[in-house]
XYZ file of C-alpha atoms in Angstrom:
645
model
C -43.123 -61.243 -8.317
C -40.194 -60.554 -5.983
C -37.731 -61.553 -8.710
C -39.413 -59.202 -11.193
C -39.095 -56.253 -8.743
C -35.480 -57.162 -8.030
C -34.702 -57.071 -11.752
C -36.357 -53.649 -12.074
C -34.348 -52.252 -9.158
C -31.103 -53.631 -10.610
C -31.878 -52.015 -13.971
C -32.614 -48.682 -12.272
C -29.298 -48.793 -10.379
C -27.470 -49.541 -13.645
C -29.111 -46.531 -15.318
C -28.224 -44.248 -12.396
C -24.614 -45.435 -12.482
C -24.472 -44.659 -16.202
C -25.746 -41.120 -15.578
C -23.186 -40.686 -12.788
C -20.386 -41.880 -15.085
C -21.487 -39.485 -17.829
C -21.707 -36.611 -15.333
C -18.267 -37.462 -13.968
C -16.798 -37.620 -17.459
C -18.086 -34.109 -18.167
C -16.287 -32.651 -15.120
C -12.624 -32.715 -14.248
C -13.286 -31.464 -10.689
C -11.087 -28.424 -11.287
C -10.810 -26.537 -8.002
C -8.775 -23.467 -7.045
C -7.944 -23.213 -3.331
C -5.773 -20.097 -3.543
C -6.111 -17.277 -4.441
C -9.776 -16.492 -4.018
C -11.815 -14.544 -6.555
C -11.171 -10.775 -6.261
C -8.553 -11.293 -3.564
C -6.370 -8.259 -2.895
C -2.668 -9.063 -3.131
C 0.350 -6.971 -2.061
C 2.649 -5.318 -4.623
C 4.386 -8.462 -5.941
C 5.583 -9.546 -9.371
C 4.830 -13.282 -8.982
C 2.244 -15.269 -7.065
C 1.541 -18.900 -6.230
C -1.749 -20.487 -7.190
C -2.807 -24.003 -6.193
C -5.749 -26.374 -6.162
C -6.807 -29.792 -7.422
C -8.056 -31.547 -10.547
C -8.831 -35.090 -11.611
C -5.665 -37.218 -11.470
C -3.876 -37.685 -14.805
C -5.428 -34.508 -16.211
C -3.191 -32.033 -18.014
C -3.266 -28.478 -16.706
C -2.168 -25.070 -17.940
C -2.468 -21.604 -16.429
C -2.031 -18.587 -18.665
C -0.508 -21.014 -21.197
C 2.118 -22.257 -18.707
C 2.098 -26.054 -18.377
C 1.565 -27.072 -14.751
C 2.428 -30.447 -13.234
C -0.324 -32.400 -11.468
C 0.387 -34.702 -8.524
C -0.890 -38.282 -8.735
C -3.509 -37.386 -6.080
C -4.701 -34.426 -8.167
C -3.042 -31.565 -6.304
C -1.207 -28.898 -8.272
C 0.859 -25.807 -7.503
C 2.193 -23.024 -9.711
C 4.232 -19.852 -9.199
C 3.517 -17.415 -12.002
C 4.198 -13.775 -12.929
C 1.450 -11.225 -12.263
C 0.876 -7.598 -13.252
C -0.512 -4.589 -11.343
C -4.255 -3.921 -11.418
C -6.841 -6.607 -12.137
C -5.046 -9.771 -13.151
C -6.584 -12.977 -14.496
C -5.431 -16.544 -13.931
C -6.902 -18.522 -16.829
C -6.861 -22.203 -15.859
C -7.462 -24.955 -18.415
C -7.673 -28.678 -17.583
C -7.991 -31.494 -20.127
C -8.386 -35.273 -19.878
C -9.595 -37.778 -22.465
C -10.917 -35.007 -24.681
C -12.874 -33.384 -21.833
C -11.926 -29.741 -21.197
C -12.748 -27.621 -18.164
C -11.796 -23.959 -17.855
C -11.958 -21.449 -15.011
C -10.801 -17.881 -14.519
C -9.762 -16.323 -11.218
C -9.350 -12.544 -11.060
C -7.104 -11.028 -8.383
C -6.323 -7.418 -7.608
C -2.830 -6.013 -7.189
C -1.928 -2.413 -6.399
C -2.081 -0.440 -9.612
C 0.156 2.455 -10.478
C -0.903 5.362 -8.231
C -1.955 8.337 -10.330
C -1.198 11.904 -9.302
C -3.443 14.395 -11.100
C -2.451 18.008 -10.625
C -5.789 19.550 -11.590
C -6.960 20.095 -8.000
C -5.327 20.459 -4.607
C -6.751 18.364 -1.765
C -5.992 16.401 1.381
C -6.826 12.704 1.447
C -9.818 12.166 3.771
C -8.956 10.196 6.890
C -5.199 10.540 6.398
C -4.551 13.146 9.086
C -2.803 12.120 12.273
C -3.435 12.322 15.130
C -7.030 11.477 14.247
C -8.020 9.024 16.990
C -8.749 9.986 20.581
C -5.407 11.297 21.783
C -4.124 12.314 25.225
C -0.727 13.990 25.585
C 1.492 15.519 28.265
C 3.992 18.349 28.442
C 7.202 17.338 26.669
C 5.538 14.681 24.488
C 6.657 14.524 20.877
C 3.508 14.402 18.762
C 3.780 12.895 15.289
C 1.872 14.849 12.635
C 0.942 13.481 9.208
C -1.462 13.765 6.290
C -1.575 12.752 2.609
C -1.932 14.910 -0.467
C -0.338 15.227 -3.913
C 3.400 14.494 -3.992
C 6.088 17.147 -4.386
C 4.017 19.822 -2.601
C 4.803 21.915 0.479
C 3.124 21.641 3.863
C 3.014 22.915 7.426
C 0.792 22.586 10.502
C -0.437 25.276 12.882
C -0.968 24.081 16.477
C -3.648 25.948 18.395
C -3.914 27.545 20.923
C -0.158 28.180 20.710
C -0.213 29.400 17.097
C 3.007 27.431 16.594
C 3.887 26.631 12.977
C 5.419 23.207 12.397
C 7.143 22.610 9.024
C 6.250 19.298 7.379
C 8.208 17.406 4.746
C 7.266 14.673 2.311
C 8.287 11.252 3.614
C 10.602 9.135 1.496
C 8.722 6.247 -0.139
C 10.387 3.047 1.011
C 8.913 -0.365 1.737
C 10.926 -3.559 2.207
C 9.076 -6.690 1.166
C 8.884 -8.491 4.510
C 7.609 -11.809 3.148
C 10.644 -12.397 0.934
C 12.976 -10.928 3.545
C 11.964 -13.431 6.273
C 10.729 -16.488 4.391
C 12.638 -16.183 1.127
C 15.846 -17.999 0.346
C 18.023 -15.055 1.275
C 19.247 -14.039 -2.158
C 16.455 -11.447 -2.483
C 16.230 -10.386 1.159
C 16.738 -6.706 0.312
C 14.185 -6.627 -2.494
C 12.212 -3.409 -2.482
C 8.694 -2.818 -3.696
C 9.059 -1.392 -7.235
C 9.410 2.367 -7.013
C 6.542 2.858 -9.432
C 4.175 1.191 -6.927
C 5.228 3.147 -3.857
C 2.682 5.685 -2.663
C 3.986 9.212 -2.372
C 2.498 12.346 -0.938
C 2.648 11.624 2.822
C 3.739 14.700 4.765
C 5.184 14.316 8.241
C 6.314 16.541 11.083
C 6.802 16.472 14.834
C 5.667 18.842 17.586
C 6.935 18.925 21.172
C 4.189 20.032 23.543
C 5.312 23.003 25.686
C 4.279 23.544 29.283
C 0.899 25.226 29.317
C -2.387 25.547 31.164
C -4.316 24.699 27.993
C -6.590 21.655 28.137
C -6.600 20.665 24.460
C -4.834 21.068 21.133
C -6.078 21.563 17.605
C -3.939 20.729 14.564
C -4.630 22.731 11.401
C -2.859 21.319 8.341
C -1.907 23.380 5.300
C -0.664 22.301 1.881
C 0.372 24.472 -1.058
C 1.542 23.539 -4.546
C 5.107 23.331 -5.843
C 6.781 26.509 -6.945
C 7.925 27.215 -10.482
C 11.469 26.379 -9.386
C 10.317 22.933 -8.267
C 8.706 22.070 -11.611
C 11.998 21.154 -13.243
C 12.825 18.891 -10.310
C 9.386 17.222 -10.572
C 9.872 16.599 -14.274
C 12.944 14.504 -13.415
C 10.556 11.894 -12.029
C 8.657 11.501 -15.278
C 11.132 8.878 -16.485
C 10.430 6.795 -13.392
C 6.732 7.460 -12.851
C 5.711 7.937 -16.452
C 1.929 7.976 -16.767
C 1.484 8.358 -12.995
C 2.142 12.106 -13.223
C -0.893 13.669 -14.856
C -1.732 17.285 -15.658
C 1.608 18.545 -14.354
C 1.206 21.600 -16.552
C -1.777 22.655 -14.402
C 0.316 23.027 -11.240
C 0.603 26.777 -11.673
C -3.212 27.066 -11.789
C -3.725 25.325 -8.440
C -4.986 27.364 -5.474
C -2.221 28.912 -3.452
C -3.061 27.035 -0.251
C -5.710 24.849 1.329
C -6.186 23.842 4.943
C -7.973 21.247 7.047
C -8.109 20.164 10.684
C -7.901 16.849 12.491
C -11.161 15.112 13.319
C -10.633 15.431 17.076
C -8.621 17.732 19.271
C -5.976 16.220 21.530
C -6.547 16.328 25.288
C -3.720 17.526 27.537
C -3.071 15.621 30.779
C -1.601 17.860 33.470
C 0.896 16.520 36.010
C -1.442 16.857 38.983
C -4.314 15.107 37.190
C -2.637 11.924 35.919
C -5.163 9.075 36.277
C -4.140 5.740 37.847
C -4.823 2.458 36.050
C -4.670 -1.139 37.324
C -4.019 -4.256 35.256
C -6.847 -6.788 35.382
C -5.366 -9.783 33.563
C -2.232 -11.805 34.307
C -1.312 -12.156 30.627
C -1.067 -8.402 30.046
C 1.631 -7.215 27.641
C 3.375 -3.856 27.935
C 4.600 -2.699 24.522
C 7.131 -0.200 23.206
C 4.445 1.686 21.259
C 0.784 1.384 20.191
C 0.586 -2.141 18.743
C 4.409 -2.366 18.584
C 7.013 -4.728 20.036
C 6.922 -6.281 23.494
C 8.631 -4.627 26.462
C 7.235 -6.647 29.405
C 5.199 -9.855 29.115
C 2.774 -11.664 31.430
C 2.320 -8.846 33.922
C 0.272 -9.923 36.976
C -3.136 -8.477 37.738
C -3.058 -5.713 40.340
C -0.067 -3.828 38.953
C -0.685 -0.081 38.932
C 0.736 2.756 36.857
C 0.011 6.349 35.943
C -1.815 7.002 32.683
C 0.143 9.638 30.762
C -1.225 9.358 27.235
C -3.646 7.706 24.861
C -3.699 6.834 21.170
C -7.053 5.343 20.233
C -7.393 2.102 22.232
C -3.764 2.185 23.391
C -2.907 3.591 26.824
C 0.493 5.108 27.545
C 1.674 4.351 31.101
C 4.593 5.666 33.124
C 6.969 2.919 34.239
C 9.475 5.417 35.628
C 10.491 9.002 34.931
C 12.740 7.612 32.186
C 10.610 4.804 30.762
C 7.067 4.435 29.473
C 5.065 1.661 27.829
C 1.756 1.011 26.119
C -1.082 -1.404 26.920
C -4.414 -2.130 25.262
C -7.350 -0.513 27.061
C -9.063 -3.859 27.784
C -6.093 -4.885 29.973
C -6.678 -2.188 32.589
C -9.325 -0.323 34.571
C -9.296 3.340 35.549
C -9.140 3.814 39.336
C -10.637 6.647 41.396
C -8.504 9.784 41.647
C -7.683 8.986 45.286
C -5.849 5.727 44.369
C -2.072 5.943 44.168
C 0.747 4.085 42.408
C 3.064 2.314 44.889
C 6.744 3.108 45.200
C 9.140 0.678 46.873
C 12.516 1.128 48.536
C 14.028 -2.334 48.385
C 16.023 -3.220 51.509
C 16.587 -6.967 51.223
C 16.725 -9.927 48.873
C 16.902 -13.580 49.817
C 16.881 -16.947 48.101
C 15.074 -20.122 49.120
C 16.060 -23.477 47.637
C 13.478 -26.072 46.555
C 13.905 -29.442 44.891
C 12.914 -28.154 41.464
C 13.528 -24.401 41.697
C 15.179 -21.546 43.542
C 13.005 -18.638 44.681
C 14.472 -15.143 44.703
C 12.315 -12.992 46.991
C 12.584 -9.217 46.640
C 10.991 -7.234 49.448
C 8.785 -4.824 47.557
C 5.962 -2.940 49.235
C 3.700 -2.870 46.187
C 3.068 -4.527 42.832
C 5.332 -3.128 40.130
C 5.709 -3.822 36.408
C 8.801 -5.914 35.710
C 10.962 -6.989 32.803
C 13.157 -10.110 32.550
C 16.195 -10.613 30.296
C 17.968 -13.962 29.930
C 21.620 -14.035 28.895
C 22.667 -17.574 27.968
C 26.272 -16.664 27.213
C 26.771 -14.829 30.494
C 24.735 -17.372 32.487
C 22.687 -14.606 34.058
C 19.148 -13.299 34.404
C 18.362 -9.616 34.781
C 15.147 -8.511 36.499
C 14.060 -4.861 36.252
C 11.439 -3.541 38.666
C 9.786 -0.275 37.604
C 8.756 2.183 40.310
C 11.352 0.987 42.821
C 14.582 2.382 44.255
C 17.424 0.924 46.242
C 17.805 0.917 49.986
C 19.427 -2.521 49.822
C 21.433 -3.657 52.826
C 21.033 -7.434 52.717
C 21.162 -10.308 50.239
C 20.792 -13.694 51.940
C 21.627 -16.933 50.085
C 20.279 -20.403 50.807
C 23.334 -22.590 51.350
C 21.533 -25.640 49.889
C 21.198 -23.911 46.524
C 23.835 -24.675 43.885
C 22.150 -22.895 40.940
C 22.642 -19.257 41.937
C 26.260 -18.166 42.041
C 25.771 -14.541 43.066
C 23.192 -11.737 43.054
C 24.016 -8.077 42.502
C 21.808 -5.021 42.239
C 22.187 -1.586 40.716
C 20.119 1.506 39.986
C 20.461 2.395 36.268
C 18.195 5.437 36.707
C 15.882 6.617 39.481
C 12.701 4.543 39.558
C 14.203 1.424 37.932
C 15.735 -1.173 40.262
C 17.797 -3.887 38.578
C 18.677 -7.285 40.048
C 21.299 -9.369 38.256
C 21.283 -13.085 39.074
C 24.458 -14.942 38.094
C 23.951 -18.696 37.615
C 26.340 -21.627 37.795
C 24.846 -23.026 34.553
C 23.081 -21.697 31.482
C 20.738 -24.689 31.609
C 17.582 -23.540 33.335
C 14.156 -25.053 32.773
C 12.212 -21.787 32.955
C 11.207 -19.047 35.350
C 8.144 -17.349 36.793
C 7.625 -13.861 38.223
C 4.638 -13.182 40.473
C 3.535 -11.443 43.667
C 2.647 -12.959 47.008
C 0.748 -10.120 48.567
C 2.947 -7.159 47.696
C 6.189 -9.165 47.759
C 7.849 -10.032 44.451
C 8.844 -13.666 43.931
C 11.027 -14.812 41.058
C 11.309 -18.590 40.692
C 14.106 -20.069 38.585
C 13.288 -23.635 37.614
C 16.232 -26.031 37.681
C 17.267 -28.097 34.699
C 16.377 -31.671 35.796
C 19.836 -33.215 35.520
C 18.680 -36.427 37.209
C 15.956 -36.893 34.588
C 17.093 -38.285 31.269
C 14.096 -40.427 30.339
C 10.922 -39.168 28.703
C 8.898 -41.268 31.158
C 9.780 -38.794 33.894
C 8.119 -35.834 32.170
C 4.651 -34.458 31.528
C 3.965 -33.058 28.052
C 1.258 -30.775 26.734
C 0.861 -31.171 22.968
C -1.076 -28.448 21.181
C -2.596 -29.168 17.743
C -2.697 -25.647 16.278
C -5.956 -24.103 15.038
C -9.477 -25.478 15.510
C -12.377 -23.191 14.683
C -10.175 -21.540 12.080
C -8.873 -24.026 9.536
C -5.372 -22.619 9.276
C -3.677 -23.245 5.936
C -5.452 -25.411 3.334
C -3.723 -27.782 0.917
C -4.386 -28.161 -2.829
C -6.829 -31.067 -2.375
C -8.533 -29.496 0.642
C -6.668 -30.971 3.614
C -6.928 -28.387 6.386
C -4.062 -27.565 8.669
C -6.222 -28.024 11.769
C -6.818 -31.651 10.773
C -3.195 -32.340 9.803
C -2.039 -30.849 13.105
C -4.426 -33.059 15.058
C -3.371 -36.215 13.167
C 0.288 -35.563 14.026
C -0.479 -34.587 17.628
C -2.329 -37.876 18.198
C 0.611 -39.835 16.810
C 3.018 -37.834 18.956
C 0.898 -38.545 22.017
C 1.044 -42.285 21.272
C 4.813 -42.205 20.744
C 5.427 -40.322 24.000
C 3.081 -42.563 25.969
C 4.923 -45.616 24.659
C 7.998 -44.073 26.242
C 6.084 -43.822 29.535
C 5.394 -40.074 29.474
C 2.202 -38.417 30.621
C 0.647 -36.485 27.733
C -2.215 -33.994 27.575
C -3.646 -32.712 24.276
C -5.026 -29.182 24.329
C -7.726 -30.481 21.962
C -8.619 -33.921 20.617
C -11.416 -32.902 18.246
C -12.660 -29.886 16.260
C -14.034 -28.072 19.308
C -13.154 -24.383 19.347
C -10.192 -23.647 21.606
C -9.236 -19.956 21.860
C -5.580 -19.154 21.311
C -4.868 -17.847 24.809
C -6.569 -20.838 26.455
C -3.851 -23.177 25.138
C -1.006 -21.925 27.388
C -3.513 -21.728 30.246
C -4.064 -25.474 29.866
C -0.305 -26.030 30.002
C -0.021 -23.999 33.194
C -3.029 -25.699 34.788
C -1.622 -29.145 33.989
C 1.799 -28.171 35.371
C 3.486 -29.231 32.145
C 7.198 -29.904 31.846
C 7.434 -29.440 28.061
C 5.033 -27.734 25.644
C 5.019 -28.512 21.901
C 2.640 -26.812 19.465
C 2.104 -28.658 16.165
C 1.548 -26.708 12.945
C 2.038 -26.981 9.189
C 3.211 -24.022 7.223
C 2.142 -21.606 4.484
C 3.958 -18.781 2.713
C 3.053 -15.117 2.243
C 2.120 -14.083 -1.314
C 5.069 -13.425 -3.593
C 7.441 -16.000 -2.077
C 8.392 -18.894 -4.338
C 7.105 -22.139 -2.721
C 9.228 -24.361 -4.979
C 12.382 -22.829 -3.493
C 11.199 -21.907 -0.007
C 9.632 -24.812 1.859
C 10.505 -27.501 4.364
C 10.443 -28.094 8.109
C 11.120 -25.435 10.739
C 10.971 -24.910 14.507
C 10.339 -21.809 16.619
C 11.153 -20.664 20.167
C 10.532 -17.408 22.067
C 12.598 -17.493 25.274
C 16.335 -18.311 25.296
C 15.810 -21.251 27.678
C 13.561 -22.857 25.026
C 16.112 -22.438 22.235
C 18.083 -25.652 23.001
C 14.888 -27.741 22.780
C 13.909 -26.020 19.528
C 17.379 -26.622 18.105
C 17.428 -30.305 19.122
C 13.968 -31.006 17.700
C 14.746 -29.117 14.509
C 17.992 -31.027 14.023
C 16.089 -34.295 14.447
C 13.329 -33.300 12.021
C 15.944 -32.273 9.462
C 17.699 -35.641 9.817
C 14.633 -37.877 9.723
C 12.265 -36.180 7.270
C 12.880 -36.089 3.551
C 12.206 -32.341 3.499
C 14.218 -29.167 3.128
C 15.723 -27.599 6.215
C 13.736 -24.351 6.393
C 15.621 -23.098 9.432
C 14.819 -22.589 13.081
C 13.526 -19.266 14.303
C 12.785 -16.931 17.147
C 9.035 -16.385 16.758
C 6.639 -14.179 18.688
C 3.774 -16.670 19.097
C 1.335 -16.533 22.013
C 1.505 -20.270 22.772
C 5.288 -20.280 23.308
C 5.568 -17.010 25.262
C 4.945 -18.528 28.743
C 8.153 -18.606 30.764
C 7.665 -21.538 33.157
C 8.804 -24.377 30.855
C 10.536 -25.043 27.519
C 8.014 -24.318 24.779
C 8.418 -24.710 21.024
C 6.273 -24.528 17.907
C 6.974 -26.966 15.063
C 6.028 -26.274 11.435
C 6.274 -29.852 10.178
C 5.685 -29.429 6.433
C 4.056 -27.129 3.877
C 0.338 -27.476 3.241
C 0.481 -25.918 -0.232
C 3.087 -28.328 -1.639
C 1.072 -31.179 -3.260
C 3.628 -33.870 -2.346
C 3.781 -32.697 1.267
C 0.012 -32.375 1.584
C -0.375 -35.911 0.217
C 2.202 -37.195 2.719
C 0.436 -35.433 5.588
C -2.694 -37.466 4.842
C -0.832 -40.723 5.539
C -0.284 -42.283 8.966
C 3.181 -43.324 7.813
C 4.319 -39.714 7.475
C 2.455 -38.603 10.605
C 4.267 -41.304 12.612
C 7.577 -40.325 11.014
C 7.149 -36.725 12.176
C 6.154 -37.875 15.664
C 9.182 -40.183 15.935
C 11.496 -37.364 14.805
C 10.101 -35.006 17.458
C 10.478 -37.659 20.164
C 14.070 -38.301 19.065
C 14.794 -34.580 19.292
C 13.316 -34.388 22.794
C 15.508 -37.334 23.824
C 18.590 -35.552 22.477
C 17.635 -32.476 24.470
C 17.059 -34.434 27.685
C 20.260 -36.456 27.381
C 22.202 -33.237 27.191
C 23.605 -33.814 23.691
C 21.672 -30.845 22.364
C 22.793 -28.782 25.358
C 26.426 -29.626 24.722
C 26.073 -28.743 21.051
C 24.255 -25.542 22.014
C 27.078 -24.542 24.354
C 29.642 -25.207 21.629
C 27.669 -23.099 19.150
C 27.474 -20.267 21.642
C 31.216 -20.428 22.286
C 31.916 -20.355 18.545
C 29.526 -17.452 17.961
C 31.259 -15.427 20.646
C 34.713 -16.230 19.317
C 35.778 -18.505 22.162
């Protein structure tokens, strides 16, 4: 009986296997990882597309033959056209055919129809909640038909501001930064540039008014301008529609901004206080960085607002912008401190030198490193000089001299000249209301990895990062390499902490916090790269390394040189990169982009422990070069050459 049942089960398994084989034969497992269906792409003329298929299958896309890696991954870089564009993918193996179509959307030719005059809804600026002060230059803008005429009336002053059409110009950043260099000045095709944005600027006069209202006006081209407009027909072709109806357009139309701007008067400037010690002061709303890692408790006057961005006064000659979540509004009775700095002194420690500046309040500050000059400049905003004393610690051999100067009232500058350009890092903070600036010494007596503590950061976690053709995620590849790097460093006797050792979510800004908490000596963030749309991945790929602060550049250079020597990959260059994880100042910090996820051969290699170990060994070798001073010597030579010495 048992034998009979066993035979029946065996027969059933055989039948199921046959069905599975038939089902498998009918499918070639054709998968497209990028781009996604209906994905919006920038104005480009070519785009990469990649995915996977059954190994040994033949593949074509839009009748272009595409190579397939032995593991099934494939990558193509093909021409595309504006509007809705279809990638028609066809795979074939042993007479079995599988086809898929992916539709993407690229900017189509903008069409300008001169049968009605209008302003584009939502295009007027300022349109968000805006606060301004006397003397502020207010940028005005709106969109309408191109080649028209425009002005703005500012109430209650009844001032008329002429507005002109902005020149359409847009450099393709992706190719400029990540391309091979030969096309770095490539412009978006003129036929795809959007015209019809009118801009102007208004300087707010002194007034007792509490708010402003901007009333925009646009009127059609004159008869004299028609001939000039017709000159663009050769370029824009079918984009210019119903030009002959221009003379029938209404003479003028007008519209107002959604909200009026509020005026802040000098005697009613609110005071704000920073609440987070990773606050960033920027040069404009969402723009570049001016001051990083500002301590909590710093105060400043609020002198403007643009949506969620707060404009703060750093001095009478300098302002900055912070996000509203970084600060709280204080009661009107709270003041912003002002310091007259009388003395500076240094205190030597085994691993650092502390420069103590006798402030009487917490001020925003900015730090500039100058490797060539072997100096560090510290600017304190809201402080003036009354300096009589600078005391040096005789046991300190890092600081050569300290000078101060007052570039403008309200900005106090301290210039610290060093005996070496090899510093480990620095840290600015307040003890009470006294400003401390610690310069960490380069550990000349340490040349072995076993004497250092490392924090290794596998990039991404909850977000997958880049994805390879066969589905390998960057977060996994990063973790595989980080584990191998940890093993390699520990074999050398180092202490190593991983910011994550699984798929648990780890927020971006928690990663440098871990490094600070663990008192790390060296921070290395592990990543694998991807390209922006429009950049050719067959030409532009390889290994690269990033730094943010000048004192981290020698480590980045040494590790990149080692990766370039040991990996069979292109040298994709080393970079300055504005990444959150490498912005901390207290230690050398770099970010490594080991390989490219979208390249089938590189994705396949990243799956193997052999390649993961190879990357780890190359990074360790680069760190050794850095610690032994070879990289430093080479760095010094490069600096001398670059400055013509």
